[in-house]
């Protein structure tokens, strides 16, 4: 299991944008706890400010809303003493939302930009039916990038769960995903254990081990090699040593180890040293927003690994015929396959022979 308090590797603006474009969704919503970096991330998604509105808090004074185009500012919330709790509470100013705030949003309908940003939407908006409806109208005519507070309020949940929204929760951006690193190859064509071969000064398997750090609820390296077991133990990475001969054994053992703890599982080969962490992150974001599909990487018409299977396929994967791998499940459910395109074909290349290793080293120079 991921240790409590372990930092989560946050998605970059580029990984979010790539996965959003792959999804086919219309709107992008960033959510998360206070201080999770939503506004900072929003600003990094565009090279210049977009039409829309921006709100902020002035401590002990109130909340203000600015029209990004006209720069006009209004107050939409004010502090009010709460004698029962000996502190101030924030109260909405509904008439400001209903009049100026709604007008700000309506003006965005005439902007030449197809994108509108709203930073942020919280509990104060629940006090204005007109303002909420103006947001819904914008969603019909524009593409919205919204920062939404992580609160259980009907309108906020409506936005987060909207069918056309691609949601990124910065507190848990990859959901409850697990990973099995497949490291049980015999290395017959390589002439030995290829996973310990030197690749730019590191054992080949180290590149896969680095990719998975701080991404998964739980992960495990499944291997037949005692040297790989020792390497994983030194790096405090869960590892399962076994003596079974076939690929279906590796899949079965991995899922028996972690399958009960996760909603989906990534199968990551241990011999793709040029796979980028950003590609893995983008693939995970895609799967978190489309929980019913089998997701895999591709480059043009070439498909490859890693592959993400939802939990509903675990039983089928655990009962594969002798010598069969996950491709059998993929072929059985071709209508459920979706792909994410990596930036470079070399990300998908694996190493089976010394010549493969030499070629990838040359391409990585």
Short mmCIF file of C-alpha atoms in Angstrom, two decimals:
data_model
loop_
_atom_site.label_atom_id
_atom_site.label_comp_id
_atom_site.label_asym_id
_atom_site.label_seq_id
_atom_site.Cartn_x
_atom_site.Cartn_y
_atom_site.Cartn_z
CA UNK A 1 0.00 0.00 0.00
CA UNK A 2 1.06 3.57 -0.52
CA UNK A 3 2.28 4.88 2.86
CA UNK A 4 0.01 7.43 4.53
CA UNK A 5 1.15 10.94 3.76
CA UNK A 6 3.17 9.98 0.69
CA UNK A 7 3.13 12.94 -1.72
CA UNK A 8 1.23 12.43 -4.95
CA UNK A 9 3.03 13.32 -8.16
CA UNK A 10 0.88 16.14 -9.48
CA UNK A 11 -0.11 16.18 -13.14
CA UNK A 12 1.52 18.89 -15.22
CA UNK A 13 -0.44 21.31 -17.35
CA UNK A 14 0.80 19.46 -20.44
CA UNK A 15 -0.28 16.02 -19.20
CA UNK A 16 -3.71 17.38 -18.27
CA UNK A 17 -4.13 19.06 -21.63
CA UNK A 18 -3.06 15.97 -23.58
CA UNK A 19 -5.43 13.69 -21.68
CA UNK A 20 -8.26 16.22 -21.93
CA UNK A 21 -7.84 16.41 -25.72
CA UNK A 22 -7.79 12.61 -25.93
CA UNK A 23 -11.00 12.34 -23.90
CA UNK A 24 -13.19 14.20 -26.39
CA UNK A 25 -14.87 16.07 -23.51
CA UNK A 26 -15.89 19.72 -23.94
CA UNK A 27 -15.09 21.30 -20.55
CA UNK A 28 -12.23 20.99 -18.09
CA UNK A 29 -12.74 21.21 -14.31
CA UNK A 30 -9.98 21.40 -11.71
CA UNK A 31 -10.97 20.57 -8.14
CA UNK A 32 -9.24 19.82 -4.86
CA UNK A 33 -8.83 20.97 -1.30
CA UNK A 34 -7.86 24.53 -0.42
CA UNK A 35 -4.19 25.10 -1.22
CA UNK A 36 -3.98 22.22 -3.72
CA UNK A 37 -2.75 24.51 -6.51
CA UNK A 38 -5.88 24.74 -8.65
CA UNK A 39 -5.49 28.40 -9.56
CA UNK A 40 -1.76 28.06 -10.27
CA UNK A 41 -2.44 25.14 -12.57
CA UNK A 42 -5.26 26.97 -14.35
CA UNK A 43 -2.93 29.90 -15.08
CA UNK A 44 -0.36 27.54 -16.62
CA UNK A 45 -2.82 25.98 -19.06
CA UNK A 46 -3.01 29.12 -21.22
CA UNK A 47 -0.18 31.44 -22.26
CA UNK A 48 -2.33 34.53 -21.60
CA UNK A 49 -5.46 35.25 -19.50
CA UNK A 50 -8.73 34.08 -21.03
CA UNK A 51 -12.09 35.87 -20.95
CA UNK A 52 -14.09 34.96 -17.88
CA UNK A 53 -14.18 35.80 -14.20
CA UNK A 54 -11.75 35.52 -11.30
CA UNK A 55 -12.63 35.60 -7.60
CA UNK A 56 -10.43 35.98 -4.54
CA UNK A 57 -10.68 36.50 -0.79
CA UNK A 58 -9.53 39.56 1.14
CA UNK A 59 -9.05 38.30 4.73
CA UNK A 60 -11.51 39.70 7.26
CA UNK A 61 -13.18 41.72 4.52
CA UNK A 62 -14.88 39.68 1.82
CA UNK A 63 -14.79 37.94 -1.56
CA UNK A 64 -14.41 39.84 -4.83
CA UNK A 65 -15.18 38.96 -8.45
CA UNK A 66 -13.41 40.47 -11.49
CA UNK A 67 -14.43 40.49 -15.13
CA UNK A 68 -11.19 39.41 -16.82
CA UNK A 69 -11.89 41.52 -19.92
CA UNK A 70 -13.29 44.78 -18.55
CA UNK A 71 -11.33 44.52 -15.26
CA UNK A 72 -14.47 45.62 -13.39
CA UNK A 73 -14.57 44.31 -9.81
CA UNK A 74 -17.54 43.67 -7.54
CA UNK A 75 -17.89 42.27 -4.03
CA UNK A 76 -19.84 39.00 -3.89
CA UNK A 77 -19.27 37.96 -0.27
CA UNK A 78 -18.76 39.65 3.06
CA UNK A 79 -17.66 38.58 6.51
CA UNK A 80 -20.22 38.66 9.31
CA UNK A 81 -19.58 38.03 12.99
CA UNK A 82 -20.83 34.68 14.23
CA UNK A 83 -21.23 35.05 18.00
CA UNK A 84 -22.03 31.35 18.46
CA UNK A 85 -18.58 30.33 17.20
CA UNK A 86 -16.59 33.47 18.08
CA UNK A 87 -15.43 33.85 14.49
CA UNK A 88 -16.52 35.47 11.25
CA UNK A 89 -18.59 33.68 8.64
CA UNK A 90 -18.81 34.39 4.94
CA UNK A 91 -22.16 35.57 3.61
CA UNK A 92 -23.08 35.88 -0.05
CA UNK A 93 -24.32 39.15 -1.52
CA UNK A 94 -26.98 37.68 -3.84
CA UNK A 95 -27.91 40.92 -5.58
CA UNK A 96 -24.30 41.36 -6.75
CA UNK A 97 -24.31 37.85 -8.21
CA UNK A 98 -27.74 38.38 -9.79
CA UNK A 99 -26.88 41.69 -11.43
CA UNK A 100 -23.21 42.38 -12.14
CA UNK A 101 -21.93 38.80 -11.73
CA UNK A 102 -24.47 37.42 -14.16
CA UNK A 103 -23.74 40.28 -16.58
CA UNK A 104 -20.03 39.40 -16.43
CA UNK A 105 -20.82 35.86 -17.55
CA UNK A 106 -23.28 36.93 -20.23
CA UNK A 107 -20.62 39.22 -21.73
CA UNK A 108 -18.41 36.16 -22.23
CA UNK A 109 -20.88 34.82 -24.77
CA UNK A 110 -19.68 37.53 -27.18
CA UNK A 111 -15.96 36.88 -26.65
CA UNK A 112 -14.03 35.74 -29.74
CA UNK A 113 -12.23 33.09 -27.66
CA UNK A 114 -13.87 29.68 -27.59
CA UNK A 115 -12.47 29.22 -24.06
CA UNK A 116 -13.82 30.91 -20.93
CA UNK A 117 -12.24 30.54 -17.48
CA UNK A 118 -14.06 30.72 -14.15
CA UNK A 119 -11.81 30.82 -11.08
CA UNK A 120 -13.36 29.79 -8.78
CA UNK A 121 -16.82 28.40 -8.02
CA UNK A 122 -17.71 27.68 -4.38
CA UNK A 123 -20.56 27.78 -1.89
CA UNK A 124 -21.39 31.48 -2.42
CA UNK A 125 -22.69 30.77 -5.94
CA UNK A 126 -25.37 28.52 -4.43
CA UNK A 127 -27.17 31.71 -3.35
CA UNK A 128 -27.84 32.94 -6.89
CA UNK A 129 -30.04 30.98 -9.27
CA UNK A 130 -29.38 33.53 -12.04
CA UNK A 131 -25.60 33.19 -11.75
CA UNK A 132 -25.76 29.40 -11.78
CA UNK A 133 -28.00 29.47 -14.85
CA UNK A 134 -25.57 31.85 -16.59
CA UNK A 135 -22.82 29.27 -16.09
CA UNK A 136 -25.05 26.57 -17.57
CA UNK A 137 -25.75 28.81 -20.57
CA UNK A 138 -22.03 29.38 -21.10
CA UNK A 139 -21.47 25.62 -21.03
CA UNK A 140 -23.82 25.25 -24.00
CA UNK A 141 -22.05 27.86 -26.15
CA UNK A 142 -18.40 27.92 -25.02
CA UNK A 143 -15.71 25.64 -23.67
CA UNK A 144 -15.19 26.28 -19.97
CA UNK A 145 -12.15 25.78 -17.78
CA UNK A 146 -13.46 25.98 -14.23
CA UNK A 147 -11.86 25.79 -10.81
CA UNK A 148 -14.48 24.21 -8.54
CA UNK A 149 -14.27 23.94 -4.77
CA UNK A 150 -14.31 20.41 -3.36
CA UNK A 151 -17.54 20.70 -1.40
CA UNK A 152 -20.62 18.49 -1.36
CA UNK A 153 -23.08 21.05 -2.67
CA UNK A 154 -25.63 20.27 -5.41
CA UNK A 155 -24.40 22.79 -7.98
CA UNK A 156 -20.73 21.94 -7.47
CA UNK A 157 -21.49 18.24 -7.81
CA UNK A 158 -23.53 18.99 -10.92
CA UNK A 159 -20.48 20.63 -12.51
CA UNK A 160 -18.01 17.94 -11.44
CA UNK A 161 -20.28 15.13 -12.68
CA UNK A 162 -21.43 16.77 -15.93
CA UNK A 163 -21.21 14.35 -18.87
CA UNK A 164 -19.16 16.84 -20.91
CA UNK A 165 -16.64 17.59 -18.14
CA UNK A 166 -13.12 16.22 -17.86
CA UNK A 167 -12.41 16.31 -14.13
CA UNK A 168 -8.99 16.53 -12.49
CA UNK A 169 -9.06 16.10 -8.70
CA UNK A 170 -5.69 17.36 -7.53
CA UNK A 171 -6.06 15.56 -4.20
CA UNK A 172 -6.30 12.16 -5.89
CA UNK A 173 -5.77 12.75 -9.62
CA UNK A 174 -5.33 9.09 -10.62
CA UNK A 175 -8.09 7.55 -8.54
CA UNK A 176 -7.67 4.18 -6.91
CA UNK A 177 -5.28 2.68 -9.46
CA UNK A 178 -2.73 -0.09 -9.01
CA UNK A 179 0.25 -1.18 -11.07
CA UNK A 180 1.88 -4.52 -11.86
CA UNK A 181 5.40 -4.27 -13.26
CA UNK A 182 6.01 -7.34 -15.37
CA UNK A 183 9.60 -8.42 -14.78
CA UNK A 184 9.51 -12.19 -15.31
CA UNK A 185 11.00 -12.53 -18.75
CA UNK A 186 13.54 -15.32 -19.18
CA UNK A 187 15.78 -13.13 -21.36
CA UNK A 188 16.46 -16.01 -23.77
CA UNK A 189 16.92 -13.77 -26.83
CA UNK A 190 18.99 -11.31 -24.82
CA UNK A 191 21.31 -14.00 -23.45
CA UNK A 192 20.67 -13.25 -19.80
CA UNK A 193 18.70 -11.02 -17.45
CA UNK A 194 18.16 -7.96 -19.63
CA UNK A 195 16.53 -6.02 -16.79
CA UNK A 196 19.92 -5.60 -15.12
CA UNK A 197 21.62 -4.49 -18.35
CA UNK A 198 23.14 -1.01 -18.26
CA UNK A 199 21.09 1.71 -19.91
CA UNK A 200 22.66 5.15 -19.57
CA UNK A 201 24.31 4.18 -16.30
CA UNK A 202 21.29 2.52 -14.68
CA UNK A 203 19.85 -0.99 -14.66
CA UNK A 204 17.17 -1.19 -17.33
CA UNK A 205 14.40 -1.91 -14.81
CA UNK A 206 15.13 1.30 -12.89
CA UNK A 207 13.35 3.34 -15.55
CA UNK A 208 10.06 1.54 -14.89
CA UNK A 209 10.55 1.74 -11.13
CA UNK A 210 11.04 5.51 -11.36
CA UNK A 211 7.91 5.97 -13.46
CA UNK A 212 5.58 4.40 -10.87
CA UNK A 213 6.76 6.45 -7.88
CA UNK A 214 3.93 8.31 -6.12
CA UNK A 215 1.29 7.46 -8.73
CA UNK A 216 -0.47 4.35 -7.46
CA UNK A 217 -2.51 3.21 -4.49
CA UNK A 218 -0.53 -0.01 -4.56
CA UNK A 219 2.02 -1.55 -6.92
CA UNK A 220 4.08 -4.73 -7.15
CA UNK A 221 6.97 -5.99 -9.24
CA UNK A 222 6.37 -9.60 -10.31
CA UNK A 223 9.63 -11.38 -11.13
CA UNK A 224 11.42 -14.72 -11.36
CA UNK A 225 14.80 -13.08 -10.76
CA UNK A 226 16.29 -12.97 -7.25
CA UNK A 227 18.53 -10.08 -8.34
CA UNK A 228 15.44 -8.02 -9.24
CA UNK A 229 13.89 -8.94 -5.90
CA UNK A 230 16.99 -7.67 -4.07
CA UNK A 231 17.03 -4.44 -6.10
CA UNK A 232 13.36 -3.76 -5.29
CA UNK A 233 13.84 -4.48 -1.59
CA UNK A 234 16.71 -1.98 -1.46
CA UNK A 235 14.43 0.66 -3.01
CA UNK A 236 11.51 -0.25 -0.71
CA UNK A 237 9.37 -1.32 -3.67
CA UNK A 238 6.91 -4.22 -3.17
CA UNK A 239 8.07 -7.29 -5.07
CA UNK A 240 6.75 -10.82 -5.62
CA UNK A 241 9.30 -13.54 -6.43
CA UNK A 242 7.86 -16.65 -8.09
CA UNK A 243 8.91 -19.71 -10.07
CA UNK A 244 6.02 -20.06 -12.51
CA UNK A 245 6.98 -20.16 -16.20
CA UNK A 246 4.29 -18.37 -18.19
CA UNK A 247 2.87 -14.88 -18.80
CA UNK A 248 -0.58 -15.82 -17.55
CA UNK A 249 1.05 -16.87 -14.25
CA UNK A 250 2.62 -13.43 -13.84
CA UNK A 251 -0.72 -11.70 -14.44
CA UNK A 252 -2.59 -14.03 -12.09
CA UNK A 253 -0.05 -13.68 -9.27
CA UNK A 254 0.06 -9.91 -9.58
CA UNK A 255 -3.71 -9.53 -9.41
CA UNK A 256 -3.95 -12.00 -6.51
CA UNK A 257 -1.55 -9.70 -4.67
CA UNK A 258 -3.12 -6.28 -5.31
CA UNK A 259 -6.45 -6.78 -7.12
CA UNK A 260 -8.67 -6.50 -4.04
CA UNK A 261 -7.34 -3.02 -3.22
CA UNK A 262 -7.87 -1.20 -6.53
CA UNK A 263 -10.46 -0.11 -9.11
CA UNK A 264 -8.17 -0.53 -12.12
CA UNK A 265 -4.73 -1.93 -12.84
CA UNK A 266 -1.85 -0.81 -15.06
CA UNK A 267 0.29 -3.54 -16.58
CA UNK A 268 3.72 -2.03 -17.19
CA UNK A 269 6.53 -3.93 -18.93
CA UNK A 270 9.91 -3.53 -17.23
CA UNK A 271 11.82 -3.10 -20.50
CA UNK A 272 10.52 0.19 -21.98
CA UNK A 273 13.19 2.64 -20.78
CA UNK A 274 12.09 5.58 -22.93
CA UNK A 275 8.48 5.62 -21.73
CA UNK A 276 7.87 9.05 -20.19
CA UNK A 277 6.27 9.58 -16.79
CA UNK A 278 4.11 12.30 -18.32
CA UNK A 279 2.67 9.72 -20.72
CA UNK A 280 1.84 7.43 -17.81
CA UNK A 281 0.18 10.31 -15.97
CA UNK A 282 -1.87 11.27 -19.02
CA UNK A 283 -2.96 7.66 -19.50
CA UNK A 284 -4.05 7.49 -15.84
CA UNK A 285 -6.03 10.73 -16.14
CA UNK A 286 -7.81 9.36 -19.21
CA UNK A 287 -8.73 6.17 -17.35
CA UNK A 288 -9.94 8.10 -14.30
CA UNK A 289 -12.37 10.04 -16.52
CA UNK A 290 -13.51 6.97 -18.48
CA UNK A 291 -13.68 4.18 -15.94
CA UNK A 292 -15.37 1.65 -18.24
CA UNK A 293 -12.76 1.45 -20.99
CA UNK A 294 -9.53 -0.47 -21.39
CA UNK A 295 -6.89 2.18 -22.01
CA UNK A 296 -3.59 1.61 -23.78
CA UNK A 297 -0.83 3.65 -25.36
CA UNK A 298 -0.32 4.07 -29.08
CA UNK A 299 1.65 5.97 -31.68
CA UNK A 300 -0.34 6.40 -34.86
CA UNK A 301 -1.64 2.95 -35.77
CA UNK A 302 0.91 1.21 -33.55
CA UNK A 303 -0.50 0.12 -30.19
CA UNK A 304 1.60 -0.78 -27.20
CA UNK A 305 2.00 -0.84 -23.44
CA UNK A 306 1.27 0.08 -20.73
CA UNK A 307 -2.36 -1.02 -20.63
CA UNK A 308 -4.99 -0.18 -17.98
CA UNK A 309 -7.79 -2.65 -17.21
CA UNK A 310 -10.84 -1.76 -15.07
CA UNK A 311 -11.59 -4.14 -12.19
CA UNK A 312 -14.44 -5.81 -14.08
CA UNK A 313 -11.80 -7.56 -16.23
CA UNK A 314 -9.69 -8.87 -13.34
CA UNK A 315 -11.44 -12.25 -13.15
CA UNK A 316 -10.95 -12.82 -16.87
CA UNK A 317 -7.29 -11.83 -16.57
CA UNK A 318 -6.79 -14.20 -13.63
CA UNK A 319 -8.15 -17.12 -15.66
CA UNK A 320 -6.19 -16.75 -18.88
CA UNK A 321 -5.34 -19.94 -20.78
CA UNK A 322 -1.81 -21.32 -20.57
CA UNK A 323 0.81 -19.03 -22.18
CA UNK A 324 -1.76 -16.32 -22.99
CA UNK A 325 -1.47 -12.68 -21.93
CA UNK A 326 -3.69 -9.63 -21.59
CA UNK A 327 -3.93 -9.26 -25.37
CA UNK A 328 -6.50 -12.07 -25.33
CA UNK A 329 -8.80 -9.98 -23.11
CA UNK A 330 -8.17 -6.94 -25.31
CA UNK A 331 -9.16 -8.93 -28.42
CA UNK A 332 -12.26 -10.25 -26.66
CA UNK A 333 -13.41 -6.69 -25.87
CA UNK A 334 -12.23 -4.64 -28.84
CA UNK A 335 -15.25 -2.35 -28.49
CA UNK A 336 -14.01 -1.26 -25.07
CA UNK A 337 -10.52 -0.18 -26.16
CA UNK A 338 -9.41 3.46 -26.10
CA UNK A 339 -5.93 4.74 -26.85
CA UNK A 340 -3.68 7.57 -25.73
CA UNK A 341 -1.01 8.69 -28.19
CA UNK A 342 2.53 9.06 -26.85
CA UNK A 343 4.82 11.79 -28.17
CA UNK A 344 7.48 9.52 -29.67
CA UNK A 345 7.38 5.99 -31.05
CA UNK A 346 10.48 5.15 -28.99
CA UNK A 347 8.37 5.36 -25.81
CA UNK A 348 6.69 2.12 -26.90
CA UNK A 349 9.81 0.21 -27.90
CA UNK A 350 10.86 -2.66 -25.65
CA UNK A 351 14.16 -4.52 -25.47
CA UNK A 352 14.42 -8.20 -26.39
CA UNK A 353 17.95 -8.41 -27.79
CA UNK A 354 21.32 -6.68 -27.29
CA UNK A 355 20.75 -5.01 -30.65
CA UNK A 356 17.45 -3.54 -29.38
CA UNK A 357 19.35 -2.13 -26.41
CA UNK A 358 22.02 -0.59 -28.63
CA UNK A 359 19.45 0.97 -30.95
CA UNK A 360 17.46 2.54 -28.11
CA UNK A 361 20.61 3.89 -26.50
CA UNK A 362 21.50 5.53 -29.80
CA UNK A 363 18.00 7.00 -30.19
CA UNK A 364 18.16 8.40 -26.67
CA UNK A 365 21.35 10.38 -27.35
#
